[in-house]
One Martini backbone bead per residue (centre of mass of N, CA, C, O) as a GRO file, in nm:
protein
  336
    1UNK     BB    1   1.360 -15.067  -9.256
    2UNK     BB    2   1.383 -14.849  -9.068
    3UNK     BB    3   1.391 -14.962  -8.791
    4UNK     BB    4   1.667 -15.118  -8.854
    5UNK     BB    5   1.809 -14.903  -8.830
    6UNK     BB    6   1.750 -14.769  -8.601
    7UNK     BB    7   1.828 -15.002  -8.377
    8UNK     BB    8   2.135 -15.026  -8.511
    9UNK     BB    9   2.163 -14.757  -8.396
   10UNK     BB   10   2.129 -14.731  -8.107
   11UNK     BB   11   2.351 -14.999  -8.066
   12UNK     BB   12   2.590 -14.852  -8.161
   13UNK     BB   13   2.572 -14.582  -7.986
   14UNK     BB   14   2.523 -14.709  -7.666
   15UNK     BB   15   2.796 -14.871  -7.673
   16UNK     BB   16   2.984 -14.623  -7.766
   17UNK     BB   17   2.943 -14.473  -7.494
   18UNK     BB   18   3.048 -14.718  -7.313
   19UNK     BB   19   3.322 -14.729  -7.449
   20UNK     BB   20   3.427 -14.434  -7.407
   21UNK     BB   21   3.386 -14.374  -7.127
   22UNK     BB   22   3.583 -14.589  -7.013
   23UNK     BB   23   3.840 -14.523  -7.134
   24UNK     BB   24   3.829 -14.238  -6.995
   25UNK     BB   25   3.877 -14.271  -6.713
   26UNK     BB   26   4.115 -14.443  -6.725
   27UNK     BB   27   4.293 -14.214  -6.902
   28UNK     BB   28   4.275 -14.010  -6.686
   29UNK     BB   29   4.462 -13.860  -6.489
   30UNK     BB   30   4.447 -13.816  -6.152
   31UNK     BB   31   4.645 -13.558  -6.163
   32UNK     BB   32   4.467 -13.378  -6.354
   33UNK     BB   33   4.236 -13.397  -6.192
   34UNK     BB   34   4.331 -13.227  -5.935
   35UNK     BB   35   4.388 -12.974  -6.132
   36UNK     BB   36   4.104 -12.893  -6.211
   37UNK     BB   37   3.989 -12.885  -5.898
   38UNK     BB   38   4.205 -12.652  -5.828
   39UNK     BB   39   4.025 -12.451  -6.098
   40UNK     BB   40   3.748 -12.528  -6.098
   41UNK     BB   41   3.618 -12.754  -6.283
   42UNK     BB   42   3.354 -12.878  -6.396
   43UNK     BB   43   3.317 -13.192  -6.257
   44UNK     BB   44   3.570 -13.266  -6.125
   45UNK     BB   45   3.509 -13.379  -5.848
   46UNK     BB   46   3.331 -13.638  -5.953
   47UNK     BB   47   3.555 -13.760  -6.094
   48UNK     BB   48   3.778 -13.798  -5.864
   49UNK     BB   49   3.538 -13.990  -5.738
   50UNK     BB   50   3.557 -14.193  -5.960
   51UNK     BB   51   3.889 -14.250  -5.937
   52UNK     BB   52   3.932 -14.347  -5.688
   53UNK     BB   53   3.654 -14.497  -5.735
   54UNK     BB   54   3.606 -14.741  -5.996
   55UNK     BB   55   3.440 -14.960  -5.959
   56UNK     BB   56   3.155 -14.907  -5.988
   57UNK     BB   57   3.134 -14.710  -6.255
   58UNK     BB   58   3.216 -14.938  -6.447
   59UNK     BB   59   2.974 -15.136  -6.389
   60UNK     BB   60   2.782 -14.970  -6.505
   61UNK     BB   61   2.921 -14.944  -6.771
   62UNK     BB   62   2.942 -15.282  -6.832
   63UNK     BB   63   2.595 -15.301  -6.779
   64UNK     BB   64   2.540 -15.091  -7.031
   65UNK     BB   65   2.662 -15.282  -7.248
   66UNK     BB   66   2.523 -15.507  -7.227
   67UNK     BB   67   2.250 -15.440  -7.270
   68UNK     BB   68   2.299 -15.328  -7.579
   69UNK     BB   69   2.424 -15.594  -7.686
   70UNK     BB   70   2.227 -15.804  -7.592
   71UNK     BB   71   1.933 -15.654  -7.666
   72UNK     BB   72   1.994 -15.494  -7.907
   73UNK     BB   73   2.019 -15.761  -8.074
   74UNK     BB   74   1.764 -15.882  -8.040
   75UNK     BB   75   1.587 -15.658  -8.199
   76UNK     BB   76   1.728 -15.672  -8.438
   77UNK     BB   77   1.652 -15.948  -8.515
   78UNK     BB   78   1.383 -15.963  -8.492
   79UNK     BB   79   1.318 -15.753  -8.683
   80UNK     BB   80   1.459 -15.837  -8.936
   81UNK     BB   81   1.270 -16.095  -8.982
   82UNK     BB   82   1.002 -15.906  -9.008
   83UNK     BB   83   1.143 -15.775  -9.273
   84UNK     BB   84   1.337 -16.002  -9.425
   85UNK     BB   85   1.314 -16.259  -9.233
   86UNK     BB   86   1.519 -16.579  -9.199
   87UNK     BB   87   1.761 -16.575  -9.395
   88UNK     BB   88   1.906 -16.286  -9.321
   89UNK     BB   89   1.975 -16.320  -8.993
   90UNK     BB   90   2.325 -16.412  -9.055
   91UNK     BB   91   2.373 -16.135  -9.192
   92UNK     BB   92   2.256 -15.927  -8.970
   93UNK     BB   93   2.473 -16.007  -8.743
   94UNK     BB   94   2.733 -15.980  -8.858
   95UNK     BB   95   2.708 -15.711  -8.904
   96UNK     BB   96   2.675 -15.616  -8.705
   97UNK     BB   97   2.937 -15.740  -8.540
   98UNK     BB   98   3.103 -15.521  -8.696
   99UNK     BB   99   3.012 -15.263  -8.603
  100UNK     BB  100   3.081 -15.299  -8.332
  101UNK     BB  101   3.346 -15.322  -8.334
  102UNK     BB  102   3.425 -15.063  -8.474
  103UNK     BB  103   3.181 -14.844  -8.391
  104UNK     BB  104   3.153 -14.960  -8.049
  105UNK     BB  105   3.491 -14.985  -7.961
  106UNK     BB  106   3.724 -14.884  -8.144
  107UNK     BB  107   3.665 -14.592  -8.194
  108UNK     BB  108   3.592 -14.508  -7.933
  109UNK     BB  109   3.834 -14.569  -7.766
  110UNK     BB  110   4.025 -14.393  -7.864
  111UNK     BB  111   3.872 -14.118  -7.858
  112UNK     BB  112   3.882 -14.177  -7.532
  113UNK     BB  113   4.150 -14.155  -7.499
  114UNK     BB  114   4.263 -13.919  -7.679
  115UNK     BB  115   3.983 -13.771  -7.515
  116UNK     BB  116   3.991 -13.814  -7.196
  117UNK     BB  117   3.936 -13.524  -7.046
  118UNK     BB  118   3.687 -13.414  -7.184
  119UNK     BB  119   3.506 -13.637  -7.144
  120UNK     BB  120   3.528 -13.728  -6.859
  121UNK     BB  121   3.390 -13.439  -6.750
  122UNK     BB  122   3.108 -13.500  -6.902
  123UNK     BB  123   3.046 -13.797  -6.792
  124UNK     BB  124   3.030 -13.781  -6.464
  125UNK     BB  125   2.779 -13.740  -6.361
  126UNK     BB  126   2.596 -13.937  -6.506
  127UNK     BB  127   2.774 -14.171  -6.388
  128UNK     BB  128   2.710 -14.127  -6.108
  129UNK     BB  129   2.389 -14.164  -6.148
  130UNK     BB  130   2.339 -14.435  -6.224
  131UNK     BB  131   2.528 -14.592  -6.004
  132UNK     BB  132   2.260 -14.508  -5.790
  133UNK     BB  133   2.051 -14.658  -5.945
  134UNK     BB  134   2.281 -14.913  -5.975
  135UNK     BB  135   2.343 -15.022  -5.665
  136UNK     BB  136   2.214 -15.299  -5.605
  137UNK     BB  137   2.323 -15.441  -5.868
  138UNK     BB  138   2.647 -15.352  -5.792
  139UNK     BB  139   2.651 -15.494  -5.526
  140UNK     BB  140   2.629 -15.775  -5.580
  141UNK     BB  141   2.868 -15.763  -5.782
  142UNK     BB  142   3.060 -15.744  -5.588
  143UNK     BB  143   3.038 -15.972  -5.377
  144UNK     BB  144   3.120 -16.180  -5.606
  145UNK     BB  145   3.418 -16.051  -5.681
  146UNK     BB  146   3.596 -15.989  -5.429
  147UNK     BB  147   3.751 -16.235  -5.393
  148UNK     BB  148   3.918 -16.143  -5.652
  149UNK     BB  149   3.919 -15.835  -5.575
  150UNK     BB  150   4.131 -15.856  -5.332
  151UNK     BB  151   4.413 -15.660  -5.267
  152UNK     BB  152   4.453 -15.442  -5.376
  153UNK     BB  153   4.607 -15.174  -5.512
  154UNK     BB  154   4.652 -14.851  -5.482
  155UNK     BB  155   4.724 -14.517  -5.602
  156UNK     BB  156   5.094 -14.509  -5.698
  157UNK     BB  157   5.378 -14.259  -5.683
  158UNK     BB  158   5.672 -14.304  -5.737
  159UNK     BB  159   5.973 -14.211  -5.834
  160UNK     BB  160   6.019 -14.305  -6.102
  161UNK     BB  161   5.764 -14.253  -6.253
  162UNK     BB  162   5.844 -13.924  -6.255
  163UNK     BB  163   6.112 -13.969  -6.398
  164UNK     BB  164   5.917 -14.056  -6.660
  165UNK     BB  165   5.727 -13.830  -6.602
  166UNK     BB  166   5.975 -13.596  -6.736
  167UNK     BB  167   6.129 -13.701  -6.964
  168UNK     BB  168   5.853 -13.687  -7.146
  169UNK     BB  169   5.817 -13.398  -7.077
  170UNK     BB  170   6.109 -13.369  -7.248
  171UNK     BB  171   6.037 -13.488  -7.521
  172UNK     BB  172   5.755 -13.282  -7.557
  173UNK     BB  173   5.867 -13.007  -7.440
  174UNK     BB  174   5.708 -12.934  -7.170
  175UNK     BB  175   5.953 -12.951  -7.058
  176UNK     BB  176   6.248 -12.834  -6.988
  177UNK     BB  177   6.569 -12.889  -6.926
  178UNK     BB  178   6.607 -12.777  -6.680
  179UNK     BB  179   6.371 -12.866  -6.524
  180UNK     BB  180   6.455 -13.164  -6.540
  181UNK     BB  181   6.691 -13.152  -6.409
  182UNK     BB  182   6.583 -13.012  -6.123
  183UNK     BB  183   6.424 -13.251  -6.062
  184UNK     BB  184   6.640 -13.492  -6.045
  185UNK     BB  185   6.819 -13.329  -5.818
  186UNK     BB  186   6.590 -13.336  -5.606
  187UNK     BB  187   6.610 -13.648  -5.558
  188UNK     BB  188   6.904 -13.674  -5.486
  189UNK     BB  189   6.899 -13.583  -5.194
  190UNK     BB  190   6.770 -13.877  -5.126
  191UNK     BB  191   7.120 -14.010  -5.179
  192UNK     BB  192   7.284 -13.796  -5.069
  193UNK     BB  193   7.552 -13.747  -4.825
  194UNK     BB  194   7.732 -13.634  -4.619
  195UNK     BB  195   7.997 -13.788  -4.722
  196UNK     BB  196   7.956 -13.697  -5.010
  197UNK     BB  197   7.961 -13.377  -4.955
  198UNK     BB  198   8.225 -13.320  -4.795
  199UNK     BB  199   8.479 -13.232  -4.656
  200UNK     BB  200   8.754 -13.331  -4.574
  201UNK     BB  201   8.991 -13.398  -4.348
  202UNK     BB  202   9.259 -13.356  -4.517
  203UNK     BB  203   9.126 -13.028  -4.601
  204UNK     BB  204   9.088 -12.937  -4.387
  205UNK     BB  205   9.022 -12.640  -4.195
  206UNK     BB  206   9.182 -12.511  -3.916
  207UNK     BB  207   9.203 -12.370  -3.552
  208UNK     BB  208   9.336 -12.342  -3.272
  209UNK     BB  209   9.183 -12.259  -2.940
  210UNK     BB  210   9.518 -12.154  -2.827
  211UNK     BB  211   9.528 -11.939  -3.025
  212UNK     BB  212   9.618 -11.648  -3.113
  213UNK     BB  213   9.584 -11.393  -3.349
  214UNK     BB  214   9.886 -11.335  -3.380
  215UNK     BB  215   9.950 -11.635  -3.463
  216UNK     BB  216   9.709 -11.680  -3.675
  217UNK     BB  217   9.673 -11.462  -3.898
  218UNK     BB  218   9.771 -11.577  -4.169
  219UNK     BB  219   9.562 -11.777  -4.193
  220UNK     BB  220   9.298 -11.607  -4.170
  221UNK     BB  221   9.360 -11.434  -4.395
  222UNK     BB  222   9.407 -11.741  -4.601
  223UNK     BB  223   9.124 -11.799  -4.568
  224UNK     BB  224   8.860 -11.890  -4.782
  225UNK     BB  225   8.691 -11.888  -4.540
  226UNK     BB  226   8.378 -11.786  -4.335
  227UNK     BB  227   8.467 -12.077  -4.180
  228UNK     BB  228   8.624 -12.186  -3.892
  229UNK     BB  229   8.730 -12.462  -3.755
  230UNK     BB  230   8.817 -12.562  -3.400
  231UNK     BB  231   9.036 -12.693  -3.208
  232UNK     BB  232   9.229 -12.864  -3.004
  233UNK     BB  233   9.496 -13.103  -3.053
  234UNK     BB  234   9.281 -13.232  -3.235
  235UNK     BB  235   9.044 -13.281  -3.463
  236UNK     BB  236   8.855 -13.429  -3.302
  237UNK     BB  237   8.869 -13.173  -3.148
  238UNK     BB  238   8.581 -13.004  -3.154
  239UNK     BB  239   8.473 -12.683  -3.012
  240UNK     BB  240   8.363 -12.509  -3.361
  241UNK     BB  241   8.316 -12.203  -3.473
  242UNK     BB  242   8.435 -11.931  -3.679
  243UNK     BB  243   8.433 -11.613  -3.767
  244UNK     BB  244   8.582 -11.428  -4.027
  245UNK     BB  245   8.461 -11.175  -3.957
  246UNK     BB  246   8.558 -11.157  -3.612
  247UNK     BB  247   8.862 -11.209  -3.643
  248UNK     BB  248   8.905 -10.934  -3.842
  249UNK     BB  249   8.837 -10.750  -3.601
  250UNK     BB  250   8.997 -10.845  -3.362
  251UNK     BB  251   9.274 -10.744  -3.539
  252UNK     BB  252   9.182 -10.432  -3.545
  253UNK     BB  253   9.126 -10.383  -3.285
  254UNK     BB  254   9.383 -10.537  -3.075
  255UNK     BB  255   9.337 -10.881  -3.022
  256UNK     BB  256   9.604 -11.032  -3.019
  257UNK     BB  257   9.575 -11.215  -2.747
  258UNK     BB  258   9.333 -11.347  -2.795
  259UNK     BB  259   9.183 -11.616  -2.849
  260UNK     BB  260   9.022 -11.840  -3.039
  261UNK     BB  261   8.777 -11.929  -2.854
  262UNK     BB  262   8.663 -11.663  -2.784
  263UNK     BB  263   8.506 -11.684  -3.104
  264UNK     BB  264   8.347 -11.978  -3.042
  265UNK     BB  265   8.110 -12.161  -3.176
  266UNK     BB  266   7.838 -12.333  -3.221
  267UNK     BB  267   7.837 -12.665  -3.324
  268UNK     BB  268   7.721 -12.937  -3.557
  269UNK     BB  269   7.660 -13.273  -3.544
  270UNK     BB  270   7.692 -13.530  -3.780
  271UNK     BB  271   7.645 -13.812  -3.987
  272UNK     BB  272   7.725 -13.939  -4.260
  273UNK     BB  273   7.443 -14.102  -4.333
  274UNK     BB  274   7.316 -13.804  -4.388
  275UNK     BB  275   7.047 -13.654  -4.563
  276UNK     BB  276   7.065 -13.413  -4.732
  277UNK     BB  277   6.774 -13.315  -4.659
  278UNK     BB  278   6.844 -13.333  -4.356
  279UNK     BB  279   7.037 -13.104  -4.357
  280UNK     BB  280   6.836 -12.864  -4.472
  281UNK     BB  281   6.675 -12.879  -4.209
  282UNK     BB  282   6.929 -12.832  -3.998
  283UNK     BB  283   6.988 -12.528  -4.101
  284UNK     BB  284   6.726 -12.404  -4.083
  285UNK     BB  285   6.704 -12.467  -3.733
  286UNK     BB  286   6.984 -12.350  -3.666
  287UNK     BB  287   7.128 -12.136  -3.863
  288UNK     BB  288   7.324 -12.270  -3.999
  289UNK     BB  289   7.597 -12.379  -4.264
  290UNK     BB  290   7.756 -12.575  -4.086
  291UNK     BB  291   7.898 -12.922  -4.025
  292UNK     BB  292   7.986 -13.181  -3.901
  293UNK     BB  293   8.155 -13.497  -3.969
  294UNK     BB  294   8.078 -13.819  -3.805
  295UNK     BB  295   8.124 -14.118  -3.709
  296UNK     BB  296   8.022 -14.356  -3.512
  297UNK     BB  297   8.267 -14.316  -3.305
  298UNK     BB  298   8.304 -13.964  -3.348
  299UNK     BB  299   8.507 -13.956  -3.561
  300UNK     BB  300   8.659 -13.676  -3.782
  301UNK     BB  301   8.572 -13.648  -4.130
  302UNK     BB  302   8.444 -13.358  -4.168
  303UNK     BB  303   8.249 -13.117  -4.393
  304UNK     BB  304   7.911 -12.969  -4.415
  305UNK     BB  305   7.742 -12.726  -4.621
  306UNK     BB  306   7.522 -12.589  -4.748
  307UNK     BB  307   7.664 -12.559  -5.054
  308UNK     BB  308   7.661 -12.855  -5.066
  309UNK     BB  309   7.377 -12.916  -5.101
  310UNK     BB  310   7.319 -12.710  -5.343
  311UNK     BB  311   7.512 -12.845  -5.559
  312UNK     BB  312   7.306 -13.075  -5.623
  313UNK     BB  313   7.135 -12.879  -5.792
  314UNK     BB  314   7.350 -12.655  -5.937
  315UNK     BB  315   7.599 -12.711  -5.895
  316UNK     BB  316   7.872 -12.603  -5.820
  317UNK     BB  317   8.043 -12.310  -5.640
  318UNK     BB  318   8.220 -12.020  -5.735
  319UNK     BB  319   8.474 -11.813  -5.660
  320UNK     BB  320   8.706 -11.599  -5.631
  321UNK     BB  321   8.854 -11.741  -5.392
  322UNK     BB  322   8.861 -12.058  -5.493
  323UNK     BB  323   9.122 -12.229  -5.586
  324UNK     BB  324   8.961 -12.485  -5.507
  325UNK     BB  325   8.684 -12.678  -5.671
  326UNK     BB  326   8.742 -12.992  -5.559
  327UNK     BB  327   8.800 -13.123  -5.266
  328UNK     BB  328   8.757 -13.435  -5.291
  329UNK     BB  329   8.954 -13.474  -5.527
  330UNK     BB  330   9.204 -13.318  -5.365
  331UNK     BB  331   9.169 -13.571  -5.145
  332UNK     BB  332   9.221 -13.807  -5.362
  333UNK     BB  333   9.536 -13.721  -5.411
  334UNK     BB  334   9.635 -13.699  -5.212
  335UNK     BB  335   9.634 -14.012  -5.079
  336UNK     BB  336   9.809 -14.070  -5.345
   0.00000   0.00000   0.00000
């Protein structure tokens, strides 16, 4: 009787590390593999080289399951019949095929979901040599699956996914609420265009290029801007950029003849289709604040600067200067 207990033990036991391995590898995350590997923790190398390959390691935790449950199943057999009899052979099978179900599948399972993270670093190694000794018979097994597992994807991370693995983990706690909209805003960086962003052109502000600093005094006093775009004619005729801090120097100077021209940088002009993260990339290349934004044909649309990108990740950005506070809304009122 002792043997067929221990049988049966074995049996339930060598299944059940094969059903919890399997689980264990298959649920725990790739990105959490990556941060072990990178914090050194032992055996994180070899899951990742696993979770990367996860064909064969499961081949053969899948073969040696199936050995366990097949084999160990006729030796039950046997010794039950040898022990037992022949009567009682269909009720020793019975039982065992519910402990098997229960003891060997659910619950291994389920634990190894659960602890998906700490199983999986402790039996990477062992899976990893297993895989070692059975691959020839992993090859064959290869062989004849391919045809039918040719063509997967391999493992991609697109937005949608990322933001909702950033919901859940503000719905549990783990990441703040600052902390997720942060991450959400960033995001948006790649769907907002300079068209989306800008001062529009009805409202931007700007000084001809042919007026002298006298003509022009009052303006520059009252521009809340710390950058006045200058142009020739028409507003389309963009000349440059002045920065309002050398112009009030050149009127304390008493050059109040010179013109605003003399006074004048060079301007980057884009794209209204330009997206907010390549804005931020010309800003940084540039070394400017301000861009001009032209429409396809040349013709200019308004501007649009540094902080209009940072707002998209902070919100508004308002100081004591800023009379009006949302210029594009300003702009859709002009116009109506």
């Amino acid at each position: 009787m002792l043997m067929l207990l221990i049988a049966i033990g074995v049996v339930l036991l060598s299944s059940a590390i094969c059903s919890g391995s399997e689980a264990a590898l298959f649920s725990v995350p790739i990105v959490k593999v990556r941060r072990m590997v990178q914090s050194n923790r032992p055996g994180a190398q070899t899951l990742l080289s696993i979770r990367e390959q996860m064909n064969r390691p499961i081949a053969t935790i899948v073969i040696l399951n199936n050995i366990a449950n097949i084999v160990g199943t006729s030796v039950v057999v046997i010794v039950a019949t040898n022990v037992l009899g022949n009567q009682w052979v269909g009720l020793v099978s019975g039982i065992l095929t519910f402990l098997v179900i229960l003891f060997s599948e659910i619950i291994p399972k389920t634990v190894g979901e659960r602890y998906s993270e700490q199983i999986a670093v402790i039996i990477a190694r062992p899976v990893a040599g297993l895989t070692r000794i059975l691959t020839p018979l992993v090859w064959c097994i290869e062989k004849i699956t391919n045809p039918l597992t040719a063509g997967g994807n391999s493992f991609t991370t697109d937005e949608a996914e990322i933001k909702l693995l950033a919901k859940m983990g503000q719905e549990a706690g783990t990441i703040e609420d600052d902390e997720f909209e942060m991450l959400r805003k960033i995001f948006d960086l790649n769907d907002m265009t300079a068209a989306d962003l800008m001062t529009p052109r009805v409202v931007m502000t700007y000084l001809k290029g042919d007026l002298t600093l006298a003509e022009a005094k009052e303006e520059i006093l009252n521009s809340p801007h710390s950058r006045i775009i200058v142009i020739g004619e028409t507003p389309d005729q963009v000349i440059g950029v002045a920065l309002k801090t050398e112009l009030l120097a050149g009127i304390i100077e008493g050059e109040l003849d010179q013109s605003i021209s003399n006074f004048t940088h060079k301007v980057h002009f884009v794209l209204g289709r330009k997206r907010a993260n390549q804005l931020l990339s010309i800003f940084q290349q540039t070394r400017q604040h301000l861009a001009v934004v032209v429409d396809e044909y040349g013709g200019v649309s308004g501007v649009v600067t540094l902080e209009d990108v940072l707002e998209v990740l902070t919100g508004q950005l308002v100081d004591e200067t800023d009379t009006i506070v949302d210029l594009q809304e300003f702009a859709r009122k002009q116009n109506n």
